[in-house]
mmCIF file of C-alpha atoms in Angstrom:
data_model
loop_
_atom_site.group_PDB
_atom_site.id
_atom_site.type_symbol
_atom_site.label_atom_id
_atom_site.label_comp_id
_atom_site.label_asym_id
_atom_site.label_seq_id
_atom_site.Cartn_x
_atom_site.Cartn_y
_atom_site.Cartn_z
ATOM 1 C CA UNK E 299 -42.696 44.681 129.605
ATOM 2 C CA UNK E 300 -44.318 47.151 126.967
ATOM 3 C CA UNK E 301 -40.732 48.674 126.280
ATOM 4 C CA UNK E 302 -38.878 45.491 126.257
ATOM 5 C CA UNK E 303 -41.201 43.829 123.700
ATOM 6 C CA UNK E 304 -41.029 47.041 121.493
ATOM 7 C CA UNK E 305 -37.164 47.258 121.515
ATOM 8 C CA UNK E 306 -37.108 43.523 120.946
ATOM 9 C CA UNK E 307 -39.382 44.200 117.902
ATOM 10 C CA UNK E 308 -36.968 46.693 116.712
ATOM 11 C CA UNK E 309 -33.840 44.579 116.861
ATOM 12 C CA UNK E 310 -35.625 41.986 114.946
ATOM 13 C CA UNK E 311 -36.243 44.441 112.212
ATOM 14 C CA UNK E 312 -32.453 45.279 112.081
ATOM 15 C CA UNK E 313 -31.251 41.632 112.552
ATOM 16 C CA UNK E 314 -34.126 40.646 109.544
ATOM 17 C CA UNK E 315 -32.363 43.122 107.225
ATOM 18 C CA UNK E 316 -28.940 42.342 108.259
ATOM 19 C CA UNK E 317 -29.299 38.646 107.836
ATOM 20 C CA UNK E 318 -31.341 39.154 104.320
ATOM 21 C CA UNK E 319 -28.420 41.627 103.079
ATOM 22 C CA UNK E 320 -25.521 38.877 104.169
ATOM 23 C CA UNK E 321 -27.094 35.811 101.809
ATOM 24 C CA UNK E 322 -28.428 38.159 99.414
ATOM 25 C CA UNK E 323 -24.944 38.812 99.239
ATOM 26 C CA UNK E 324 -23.863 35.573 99.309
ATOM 27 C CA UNK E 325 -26.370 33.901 96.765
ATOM 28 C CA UNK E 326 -25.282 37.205 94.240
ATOM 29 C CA UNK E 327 -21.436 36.147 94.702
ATOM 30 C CA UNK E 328 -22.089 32.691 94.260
ATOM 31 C CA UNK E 329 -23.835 33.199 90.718
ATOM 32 C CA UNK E 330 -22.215 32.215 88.330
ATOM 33 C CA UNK E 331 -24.901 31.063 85.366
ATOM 34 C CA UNK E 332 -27.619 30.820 86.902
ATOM 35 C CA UNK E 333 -29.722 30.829 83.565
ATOM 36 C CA UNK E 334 -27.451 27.836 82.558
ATOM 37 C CA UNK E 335 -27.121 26.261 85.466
ATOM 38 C CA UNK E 336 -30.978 25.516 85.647
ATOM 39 C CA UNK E 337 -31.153 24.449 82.214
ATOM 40 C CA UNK E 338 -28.602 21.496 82.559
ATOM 41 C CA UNK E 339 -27.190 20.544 79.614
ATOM 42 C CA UNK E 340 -29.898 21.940 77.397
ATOM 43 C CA UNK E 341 -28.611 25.198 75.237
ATOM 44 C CA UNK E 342 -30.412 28.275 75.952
ATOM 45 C CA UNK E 343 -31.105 30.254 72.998
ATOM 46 C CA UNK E 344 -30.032 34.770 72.901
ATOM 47 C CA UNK E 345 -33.660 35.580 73.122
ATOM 48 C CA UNK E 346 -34.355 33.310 75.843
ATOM 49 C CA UNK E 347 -31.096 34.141 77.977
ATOM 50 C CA UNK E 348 -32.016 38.354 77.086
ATOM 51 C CA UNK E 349 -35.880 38.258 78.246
ATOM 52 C CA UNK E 350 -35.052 36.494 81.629
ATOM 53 C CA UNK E 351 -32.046 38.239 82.350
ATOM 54 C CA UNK E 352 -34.066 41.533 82.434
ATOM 55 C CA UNK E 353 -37.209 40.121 83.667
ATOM 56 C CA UNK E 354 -34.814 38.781 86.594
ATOM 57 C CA UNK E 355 -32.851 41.665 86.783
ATOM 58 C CA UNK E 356 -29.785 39.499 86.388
ATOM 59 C CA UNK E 357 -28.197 42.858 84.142
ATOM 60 C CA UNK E 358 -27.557 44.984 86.722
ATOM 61 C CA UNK E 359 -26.404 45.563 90.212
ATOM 62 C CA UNK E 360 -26.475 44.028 93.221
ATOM 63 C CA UNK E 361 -27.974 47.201 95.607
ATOM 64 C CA UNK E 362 -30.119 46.970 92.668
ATOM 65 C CA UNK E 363 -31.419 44.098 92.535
ATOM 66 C CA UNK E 364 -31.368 43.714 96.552
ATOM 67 C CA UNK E 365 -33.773 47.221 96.657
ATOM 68 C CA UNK E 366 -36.229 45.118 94.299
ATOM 69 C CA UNK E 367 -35.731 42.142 96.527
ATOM 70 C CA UNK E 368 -36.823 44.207 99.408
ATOM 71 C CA UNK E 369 -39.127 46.429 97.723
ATOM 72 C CA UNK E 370 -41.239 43.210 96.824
ATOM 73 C CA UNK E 371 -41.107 41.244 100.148
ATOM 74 C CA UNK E 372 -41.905 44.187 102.478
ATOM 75 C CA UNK E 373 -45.230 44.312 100.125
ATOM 76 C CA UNK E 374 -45.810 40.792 100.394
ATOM 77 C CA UNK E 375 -44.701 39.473 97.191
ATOM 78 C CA UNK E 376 -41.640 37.092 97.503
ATOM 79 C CA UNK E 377 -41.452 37.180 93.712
ATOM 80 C CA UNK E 378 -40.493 34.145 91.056
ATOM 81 C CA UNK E 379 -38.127 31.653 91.325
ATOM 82 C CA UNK E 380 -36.104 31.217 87.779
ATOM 83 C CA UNK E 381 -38.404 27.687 87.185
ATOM 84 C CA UNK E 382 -41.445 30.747 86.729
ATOM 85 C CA UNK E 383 -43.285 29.732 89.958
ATOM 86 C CA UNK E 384 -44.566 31.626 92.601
ATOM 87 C CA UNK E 385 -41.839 31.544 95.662
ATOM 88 C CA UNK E 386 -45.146 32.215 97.985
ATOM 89 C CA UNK E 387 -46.904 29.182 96.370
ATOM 90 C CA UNK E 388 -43.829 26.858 97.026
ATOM 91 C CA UNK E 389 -43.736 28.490 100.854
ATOM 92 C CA UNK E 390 -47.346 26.914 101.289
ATOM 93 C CA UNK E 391 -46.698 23.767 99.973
ATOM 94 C CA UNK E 392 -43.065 23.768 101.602
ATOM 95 C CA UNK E 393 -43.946 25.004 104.756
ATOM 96 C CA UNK E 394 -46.367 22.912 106.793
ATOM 97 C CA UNK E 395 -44.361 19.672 106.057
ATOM 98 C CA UNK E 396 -40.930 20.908 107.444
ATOM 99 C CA UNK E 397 -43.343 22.744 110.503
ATOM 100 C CA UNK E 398 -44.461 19.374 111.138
ATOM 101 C CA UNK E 399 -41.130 18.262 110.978
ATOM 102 C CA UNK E 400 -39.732 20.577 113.164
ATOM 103 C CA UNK E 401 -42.182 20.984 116.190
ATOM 104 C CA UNK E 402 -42.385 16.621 116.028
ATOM 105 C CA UNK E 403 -38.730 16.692 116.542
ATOM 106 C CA UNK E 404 -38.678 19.535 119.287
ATOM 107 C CA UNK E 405 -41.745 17.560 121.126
ATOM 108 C CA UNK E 406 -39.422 14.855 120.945
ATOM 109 C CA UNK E 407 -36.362 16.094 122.235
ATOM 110 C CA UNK E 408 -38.143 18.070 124.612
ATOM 111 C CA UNK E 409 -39.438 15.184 126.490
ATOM 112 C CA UNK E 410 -37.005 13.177 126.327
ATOM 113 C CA UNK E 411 -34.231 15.699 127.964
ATOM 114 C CA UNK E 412 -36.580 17.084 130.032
ATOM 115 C CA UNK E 413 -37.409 13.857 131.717
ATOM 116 C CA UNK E 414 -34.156 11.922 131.510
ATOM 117 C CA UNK E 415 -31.940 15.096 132.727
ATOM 118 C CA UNK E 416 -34.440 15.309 135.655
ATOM 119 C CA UNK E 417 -34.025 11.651 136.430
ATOM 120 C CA UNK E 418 -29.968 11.741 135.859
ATOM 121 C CA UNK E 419 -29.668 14.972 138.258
ATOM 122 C CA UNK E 420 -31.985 12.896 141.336
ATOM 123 C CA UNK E 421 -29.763 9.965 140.350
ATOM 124 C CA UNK E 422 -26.038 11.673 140.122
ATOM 125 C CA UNK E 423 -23.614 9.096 139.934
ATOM 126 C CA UNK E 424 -25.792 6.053 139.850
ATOM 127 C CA UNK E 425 -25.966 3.569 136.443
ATOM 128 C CA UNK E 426 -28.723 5.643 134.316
ATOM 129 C CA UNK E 427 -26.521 8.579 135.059
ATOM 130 C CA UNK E 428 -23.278 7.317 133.363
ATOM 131 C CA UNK E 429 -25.685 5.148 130.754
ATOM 132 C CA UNK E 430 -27.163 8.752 129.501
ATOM 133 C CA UNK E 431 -23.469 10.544 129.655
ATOM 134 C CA UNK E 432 -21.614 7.689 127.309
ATOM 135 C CA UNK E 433 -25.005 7.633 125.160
ATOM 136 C CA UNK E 434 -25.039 11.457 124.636
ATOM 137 C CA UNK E 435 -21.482 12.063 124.177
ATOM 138 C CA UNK E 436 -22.097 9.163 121.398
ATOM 139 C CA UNK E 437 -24.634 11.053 119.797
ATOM 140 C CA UNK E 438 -22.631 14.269 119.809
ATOM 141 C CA UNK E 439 -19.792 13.099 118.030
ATOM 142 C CA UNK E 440 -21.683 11.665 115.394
ATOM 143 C CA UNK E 441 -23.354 14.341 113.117
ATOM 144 C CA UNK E 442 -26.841 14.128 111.530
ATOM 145 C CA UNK E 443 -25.330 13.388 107.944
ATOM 146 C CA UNK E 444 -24.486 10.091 109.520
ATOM 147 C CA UNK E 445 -27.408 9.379 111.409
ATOM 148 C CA UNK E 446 -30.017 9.613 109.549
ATOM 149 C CA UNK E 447 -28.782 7.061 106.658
ATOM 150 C CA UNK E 448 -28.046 4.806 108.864
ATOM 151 C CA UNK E 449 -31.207 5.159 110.894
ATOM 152 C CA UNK E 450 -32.972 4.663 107.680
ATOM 153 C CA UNK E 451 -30.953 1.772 106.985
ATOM 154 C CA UNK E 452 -31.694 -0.306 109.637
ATOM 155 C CA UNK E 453 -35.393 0.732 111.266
ATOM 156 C CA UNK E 454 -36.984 1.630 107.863
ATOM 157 C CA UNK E 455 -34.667 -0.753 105.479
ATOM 158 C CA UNK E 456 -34.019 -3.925 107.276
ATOM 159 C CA UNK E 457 -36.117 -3.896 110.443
ATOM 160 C CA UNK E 458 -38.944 -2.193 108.717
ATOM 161 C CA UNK E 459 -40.156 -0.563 111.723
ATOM 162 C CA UNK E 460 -40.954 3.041 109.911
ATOM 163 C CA UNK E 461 -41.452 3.855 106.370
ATOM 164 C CA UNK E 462 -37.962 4.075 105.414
ATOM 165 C CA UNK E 463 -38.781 7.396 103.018
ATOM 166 C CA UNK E 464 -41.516 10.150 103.215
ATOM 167 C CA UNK E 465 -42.942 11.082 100.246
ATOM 168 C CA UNK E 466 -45.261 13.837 99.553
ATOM 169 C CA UNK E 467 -48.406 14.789 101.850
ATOM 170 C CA UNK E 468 -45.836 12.367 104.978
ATOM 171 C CA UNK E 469 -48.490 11.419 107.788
ATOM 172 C CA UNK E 470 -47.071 11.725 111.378
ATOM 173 C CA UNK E 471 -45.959 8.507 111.321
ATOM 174 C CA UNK E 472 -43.918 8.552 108.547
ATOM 175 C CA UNK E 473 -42.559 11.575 109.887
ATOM 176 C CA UNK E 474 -41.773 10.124 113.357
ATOM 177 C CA UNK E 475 -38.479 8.644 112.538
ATOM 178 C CA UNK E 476 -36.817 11.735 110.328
ATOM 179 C CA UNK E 477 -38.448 13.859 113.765
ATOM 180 C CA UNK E 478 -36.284 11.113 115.887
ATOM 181 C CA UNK E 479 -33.514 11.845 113.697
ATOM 182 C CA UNK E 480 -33.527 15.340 114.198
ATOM 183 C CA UNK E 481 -34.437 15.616 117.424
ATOM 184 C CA UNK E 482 -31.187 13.601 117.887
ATOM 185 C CA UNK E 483 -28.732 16.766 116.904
ATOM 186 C CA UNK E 484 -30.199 18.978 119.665
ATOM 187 C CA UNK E 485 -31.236 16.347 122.618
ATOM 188 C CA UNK E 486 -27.876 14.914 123.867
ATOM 189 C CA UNK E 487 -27.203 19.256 124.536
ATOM 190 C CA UNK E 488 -30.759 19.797 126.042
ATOM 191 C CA UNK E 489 -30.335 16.443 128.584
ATOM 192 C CA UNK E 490 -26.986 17.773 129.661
ATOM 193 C CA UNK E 491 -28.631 20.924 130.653
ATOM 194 C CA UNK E 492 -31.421 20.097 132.143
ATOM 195 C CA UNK E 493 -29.536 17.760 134.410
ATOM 196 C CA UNK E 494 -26.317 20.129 135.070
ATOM 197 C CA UNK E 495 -29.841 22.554 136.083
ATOM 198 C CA UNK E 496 -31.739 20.576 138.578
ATOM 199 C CA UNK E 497 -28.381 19.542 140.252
ATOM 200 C CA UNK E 498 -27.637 22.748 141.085
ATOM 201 C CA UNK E 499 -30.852 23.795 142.232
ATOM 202 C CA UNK E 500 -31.299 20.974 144.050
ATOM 203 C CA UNK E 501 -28.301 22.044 146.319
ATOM 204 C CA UNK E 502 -29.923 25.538 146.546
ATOM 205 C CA UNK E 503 -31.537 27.421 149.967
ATOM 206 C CA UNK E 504 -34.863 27.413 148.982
ATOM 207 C CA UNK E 505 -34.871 23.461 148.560
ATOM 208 C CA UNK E 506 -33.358 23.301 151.998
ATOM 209 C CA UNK E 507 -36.034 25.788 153.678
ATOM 210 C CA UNK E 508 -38.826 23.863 151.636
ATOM 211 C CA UNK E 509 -37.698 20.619 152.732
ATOM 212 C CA UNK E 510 -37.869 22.528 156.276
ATOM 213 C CA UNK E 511 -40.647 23.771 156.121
ATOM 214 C CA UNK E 512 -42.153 19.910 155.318
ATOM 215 C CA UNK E 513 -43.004 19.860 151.915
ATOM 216 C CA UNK E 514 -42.509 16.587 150.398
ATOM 217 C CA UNK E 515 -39.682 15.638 148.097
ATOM 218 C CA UNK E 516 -42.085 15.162 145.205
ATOM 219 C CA UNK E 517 -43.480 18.432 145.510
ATOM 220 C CA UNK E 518 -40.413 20.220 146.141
ATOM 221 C CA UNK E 519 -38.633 19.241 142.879
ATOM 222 C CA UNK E 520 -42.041 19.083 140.617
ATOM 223 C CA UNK E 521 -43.200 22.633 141.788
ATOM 224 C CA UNK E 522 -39.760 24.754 143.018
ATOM 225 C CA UNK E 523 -36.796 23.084 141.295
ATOM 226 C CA UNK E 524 -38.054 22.401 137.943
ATOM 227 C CA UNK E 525 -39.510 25.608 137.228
ATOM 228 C CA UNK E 526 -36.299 27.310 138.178
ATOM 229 C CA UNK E 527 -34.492 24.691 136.104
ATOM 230 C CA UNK E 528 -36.467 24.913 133.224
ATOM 231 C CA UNK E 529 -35.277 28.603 132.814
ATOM 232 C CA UNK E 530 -31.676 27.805 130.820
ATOM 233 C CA UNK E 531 -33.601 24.962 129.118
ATOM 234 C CA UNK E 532 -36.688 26.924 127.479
ATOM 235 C CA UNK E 533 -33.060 29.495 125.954
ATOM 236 C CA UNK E 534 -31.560 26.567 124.395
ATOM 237 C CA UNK E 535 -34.944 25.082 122.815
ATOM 238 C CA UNK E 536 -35.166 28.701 121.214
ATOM 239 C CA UNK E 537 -31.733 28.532 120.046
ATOM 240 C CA UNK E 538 -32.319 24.906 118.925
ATOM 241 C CA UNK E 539 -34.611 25.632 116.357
ATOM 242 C CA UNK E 540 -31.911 27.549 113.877
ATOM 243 C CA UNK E 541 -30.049 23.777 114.437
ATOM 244 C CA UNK E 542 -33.236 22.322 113.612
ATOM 245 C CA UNK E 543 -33.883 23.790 110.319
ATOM 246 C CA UNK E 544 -30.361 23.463 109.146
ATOM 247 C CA UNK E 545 -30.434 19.613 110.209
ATOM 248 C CA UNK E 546 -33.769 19.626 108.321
ATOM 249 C CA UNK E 547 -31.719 20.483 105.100
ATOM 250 C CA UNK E 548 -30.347 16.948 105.408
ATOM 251 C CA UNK E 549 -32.895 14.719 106.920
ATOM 252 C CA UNK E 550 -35.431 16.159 104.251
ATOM 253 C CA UNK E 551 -32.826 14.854 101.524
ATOM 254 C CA UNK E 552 -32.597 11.343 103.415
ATOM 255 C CA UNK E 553 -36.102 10.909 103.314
ATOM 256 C CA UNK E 554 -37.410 12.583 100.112
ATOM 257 C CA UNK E 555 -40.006 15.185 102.667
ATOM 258 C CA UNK E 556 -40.669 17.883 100.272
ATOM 259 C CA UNK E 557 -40.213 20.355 102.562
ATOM 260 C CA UNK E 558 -38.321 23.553 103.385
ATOM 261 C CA UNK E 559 -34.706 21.979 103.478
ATOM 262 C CA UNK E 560 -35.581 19.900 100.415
ATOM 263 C CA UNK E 561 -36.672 22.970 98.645
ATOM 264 C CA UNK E 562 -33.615 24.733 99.414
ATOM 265 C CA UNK E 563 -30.738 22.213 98.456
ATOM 266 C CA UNK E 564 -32.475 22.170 94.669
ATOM 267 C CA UNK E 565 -32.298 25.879 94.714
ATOM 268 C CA UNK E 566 -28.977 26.237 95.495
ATOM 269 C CA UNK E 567 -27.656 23.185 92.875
ATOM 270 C CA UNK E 568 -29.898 24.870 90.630
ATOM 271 C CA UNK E 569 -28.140 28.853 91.695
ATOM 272 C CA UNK E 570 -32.177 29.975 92.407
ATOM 273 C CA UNK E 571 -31.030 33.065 93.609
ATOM 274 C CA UNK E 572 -34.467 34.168 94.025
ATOM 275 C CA UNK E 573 -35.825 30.897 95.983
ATOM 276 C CA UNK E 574 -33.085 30.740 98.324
ATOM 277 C CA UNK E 575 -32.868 34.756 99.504
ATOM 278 C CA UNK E 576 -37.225 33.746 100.142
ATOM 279 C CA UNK E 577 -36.795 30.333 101.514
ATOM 280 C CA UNK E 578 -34.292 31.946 104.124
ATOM 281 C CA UNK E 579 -35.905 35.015 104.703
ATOM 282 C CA UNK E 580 -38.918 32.788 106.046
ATOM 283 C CA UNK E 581 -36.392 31.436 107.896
ATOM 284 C CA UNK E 582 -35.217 34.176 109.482
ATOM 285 C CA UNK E 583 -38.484 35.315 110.555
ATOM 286 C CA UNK E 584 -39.198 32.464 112.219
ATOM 287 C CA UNK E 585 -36.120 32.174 113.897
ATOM 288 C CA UNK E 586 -36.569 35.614 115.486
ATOM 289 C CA UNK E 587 -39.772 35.137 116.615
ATOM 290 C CA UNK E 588 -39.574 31.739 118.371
ATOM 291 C CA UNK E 589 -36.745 33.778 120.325
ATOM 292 C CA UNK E 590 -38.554 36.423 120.792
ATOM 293 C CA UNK E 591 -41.511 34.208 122.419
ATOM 294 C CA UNK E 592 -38.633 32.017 124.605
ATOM 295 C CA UNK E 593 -37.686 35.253 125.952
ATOM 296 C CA UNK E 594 -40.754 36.538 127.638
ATOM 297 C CA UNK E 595 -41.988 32.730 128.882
ATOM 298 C CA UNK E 596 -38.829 33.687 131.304
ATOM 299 C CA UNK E 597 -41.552 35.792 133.120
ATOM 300 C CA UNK E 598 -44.099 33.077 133.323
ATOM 301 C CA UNK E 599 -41.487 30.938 134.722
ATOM 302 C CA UNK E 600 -39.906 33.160 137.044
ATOM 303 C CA UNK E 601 -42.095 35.967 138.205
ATOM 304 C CA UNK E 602 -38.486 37.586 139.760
ATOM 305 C CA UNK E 603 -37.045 38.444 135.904
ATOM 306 C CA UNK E 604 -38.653 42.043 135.232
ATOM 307 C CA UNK E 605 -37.864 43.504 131.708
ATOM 308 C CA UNK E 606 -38.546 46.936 132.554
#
């Protein structure tokens, strides 16, 4: 386990740079005034344009300017955005909101697949069964851009059931229906596993030989099959959460949630160089760790995988 956890450790070094080089790269391709561009339509005088050009480094290269990219984050400064803020101060006030965000909607999701794929695989071919196949292929061809307008449009708007926008400092509740929302783009995916899962293992030998040996029913599919089952599900929850954050780019916009996603699209209209490369870096990060922790719960629930 020791050598699997280092050597995981080490890949997620070399995927952090390689993913940091490719929208560094990006973001430095994409500039085209960014000086201008976050000005509007005001006029930017010579001296202003010269002193934050070279305190941004804007002048020169782009190895350049990636080495003092690097150079600051791997010390723990994320450095300025062009508006003269601290990229580290916006990450704290960014940050818990779209966390919030995020874990609500995988809570969400989670329980909902979870329970209704269980119930759909003891139930194949019965009405819930085809109910949650036509409402999940429905939700799959529709993508989140769609959804959550229209979600806002008729449970905050016209049957007032949430608050149809966020705001700053968003309490749980106001956060439950943008959660909903984006729990939506990875829970029709998750259900479909879970039940394609626990059908198969419910046809499996050890179900038979429990069953033999006169375990009950209950017992049978809450201790043997779901654990087993759970296995393919707990991979694509870790691989969710990449979906998740992207989605979060638009529900944050729906809703006005000042959070990581809302952050982002301004920095990008704007050409932030600066607060996008931090704003996905974080992102990053995250990303590899959750996968990292997915991928040794496979131990805790099956004590047959061995990483050594």
């Amino acid at each position: 386990m020791f050598r699997y956890i280092v050597r995981r450790l080490l890949q997620m070094v070399l995927t952090f740079f390689g993913a940091t080089f490719v929208v560094f790269a990006l973001v430095f391709a994409n500039q085209d005034d960014p000086l201008q561009a976050l000005a509007g339509e005001r006029p930017i005088t010579e001296s202003q344009r010269l002193a934050l050009t070279e305190r941004y480094h804007l002048d020169e290269g782009f190895f350049t300017q990636y080495g003092y990219y690097m150079k600051g984050l791997l010390t723990g400064d994320f450095g300025e955005s062009l508006t003269q803020r601290k990229i580290a101060d916006l990450l704290a006030d960014a940050w818990p909101t779209t966390a919030r965000l995020a874990l609500l909607a995988l809570v969400i999701a989670a329980v909902i697949a979870i329970s209704a794929g269980v119930f759909s695989a003891l139930r194949r071919g019965g009405v819930f069964d085809n109910v949650t196949l036509v409402a999940t292929l429905i939700i799959l061809a529709m993508p989140i851009v769609v959804i959550a307008p229209l979600a806002q449009l008729v449970f905050g708007i016209q049957l007032g059931w949430f608050p149809p926008t966020s705001g700053a400092d968003p309490s749980l509740w106001a956060l439950f229906l943008p959660a909903l929302v984006l729990a939506s783009s990875v829970l029709a995916t998750q259900l479909r596993v879970t039940r394609t899962s626990v059908a198969e293992n419910l046809r499996s030998d050890y179900v038979r030989t429990a069953r033999a040996k006169g375990l009950s029913y209950r017992r049978v599919v809450s201790v043997h099959v779901l654990r087993n089952s759970l296995i393919p599900v707990i991979t694509l929850i870790g691989v969710d959460l990449g979906q998740l954050m992207a989605g979060a780019i638009v529900t944050e916009g729906v809703f006005n949630i000042p959070g990581v996603g809302f952050n982002l699209v301004r920095a990008i209209r704007t050409e932030d160089g600066p607060l996008v490369v931090g704003f996905v870096s974080v992102l990053v990060i995250v990303f590899l760790v959750v996968n990292l922790l997915v991928d040794l719960l496979y131990a805790a629930l099956d004590p047959r995988i061995r990483y050594e």
